[in-house]
Amino acid sequence: NTDSACVASTGSMRVVGLVSGGKDSIWNLHYCHYFQHEVLCLAHLAPPEGVQEMDSYMYQTVGSELVNSIAEAMELPLVRRNITGAPKNLENGSYVPQEGDEVEDLFLLLQQVLQAFPVDAVSCGAILSDYQRCRVENVCSRLGLKVFAFLWRQEQPLLLNQMIAGGLDARIVKVACMGLDQRHIGKSILDNSFAAHVMQLGKKWGVHVCGEGGEYESAGAVWS
């Protein structure tokens, strides 16, 4: 898709980073810095007050309470909005705007961003999900924004090794697959034993080592 960028061919642009608090959205910002784009702010969609985790097809909500601290650590302003919609249009490869769909919360969030910051592009940590990618692209195209998804379709063992080599201290906050259990909660991806274990699960059972199949979720990600 011409609205997505996986190479640094567009010149320096002003970027808002969509962040969940997890490692992928933060690592994509690392790529933005590497390609000399200017990150002006972060943007986050949080679950409603009093809710820790939502049944969302689009957004990671576990660890949302850490996003403010991540923004402070990165010394970037944060635009935050609560999710009010629900997944309605569930077709995988396409999206038509629908009132009350959770995707429209992203549209409203980025509208808020544009009112406060002169951004040209959106940083998105999507790796494998066509469902998420096409919805982010739909919203951004409606607002005249480019999408920077530098992690898109990269080999996940390569990506995880990049994050580890870059010192990205992301902690495991949820596990949901065979081979991962309560013992792994709180582990950092920088922990050699955890990284080796996940890589082994990938070889043995085809587990997505970056957690793209929902195998685990991370939070508190900041690179050194």
XYZ file of N, CA, C and O in Angstrom, residues 53 172-182 184-185 207 211 213-217:
84
model
N -8.638 -4.727 31.180
C -8.451 -5.404 29.901
C -9.780 -5.499 29.176
O -10.802 -5.839 29.771
N 6.975 -8.888 30.386
C 5.825 -9.708 30.018
C 4.705 -9.480 31.032
O 4.904 -9.645 32.232
N 3.534 -9.095 30.546
C 2.407 -8.797 31.443
C 1.241 -9.775 31.264
O 0.312 -9.788 32.062
N 1.309 -10.584 30.218
C 0.217 -11.559 29.983
C 0.771 -12.682 29.129
O 1.547 -12.433 28.204
N 0.386 -13.925 29.451
C 0.768 -15.069 28.618
C -0.489 -15.861 28.272
O -1.431 -15.928 29.057
N -0.492 -16.448 27.076
C -1.685 -17.177 26.630
C -1.321 -18.220 25.586
O -1.940 -18.298 24.527
N -0.300 -19.031 25.875
C 0.020 -20.108 24.946
C 0.737 -21.226 25.677
O 1.301 -21.030 26.759
N 0.731 -22.393 25.078
C 1.430 -23.539 25.638
C 2.921 -23.228 25.727
O 3.523 -22.714 24.788
N 3.504 -23.509 26.886
C 4.927 -23.266 27.079
C 5.237 -21.990 27.829
O 6.366 -21.770 28.258
N 4.233 -21.112 27.975
C 4.380 -19.894 28.771
C 3.366 -19.935 29.906
O 2.211 -20.302 29.698
N 3.791 -19.557 31.106
C 2.891 -19.610 32.256
C 3.230 -18.493 33.239
O 4.003 -17.581 32.920
N 2.662 -18.573 34.438
C 2.793 -17.524 35.445
C 4.253 -17.194 35.763
O 4.588 -16.061 36.100
N 6.571 -16.698 33.845
C 7.151 -15.769 32.877
C 6.627 -14.341 33.022
O 7.184 -13.423 32.414
N 5.557 -14.151 33.811
C 5.038 -12.810 34.040
C 6.101 -11.974 34.760
O 6.673 -12.389 35.762
N 5.294 -21.042 17.533
C 4.855 -19.877 18.300
C 5.444 -18.604 17.677
O 6.607 -18.583 17.264
N 5.006 -12.556 19.840
C 3.677 -12.557 20.444
C 2.563 -12.134 19.513
O 1.465 -11.796 19.958
N 0.620 -13.763 17.699
C -0.570 -14.601 17.756
C -1.272 -14.524 19.098
O -2.126 -15.361 19.404
N -0.921 -13.521 19.909
C -1.514 -13.383 21.234
C -0.846 -14.262 22.279
O -1.362 -14.426 23.382
N 0.321 -14.840 21.929
C 1.014 -15.734 22.854
C 1.405 -15.034 24.150
O 1.388 -15.620 25.226
N 1.805 -13.771 24.034
C 2.105 -12.981 25.221
C 1.969 -11.505 24.873
O 1.953 -11.125 23.702
N 1.853 -10.681 25.900
C 1.837 -9.238 25.720
C 2.851 -8.623 26.662
O 3.127 -9.151 27.741
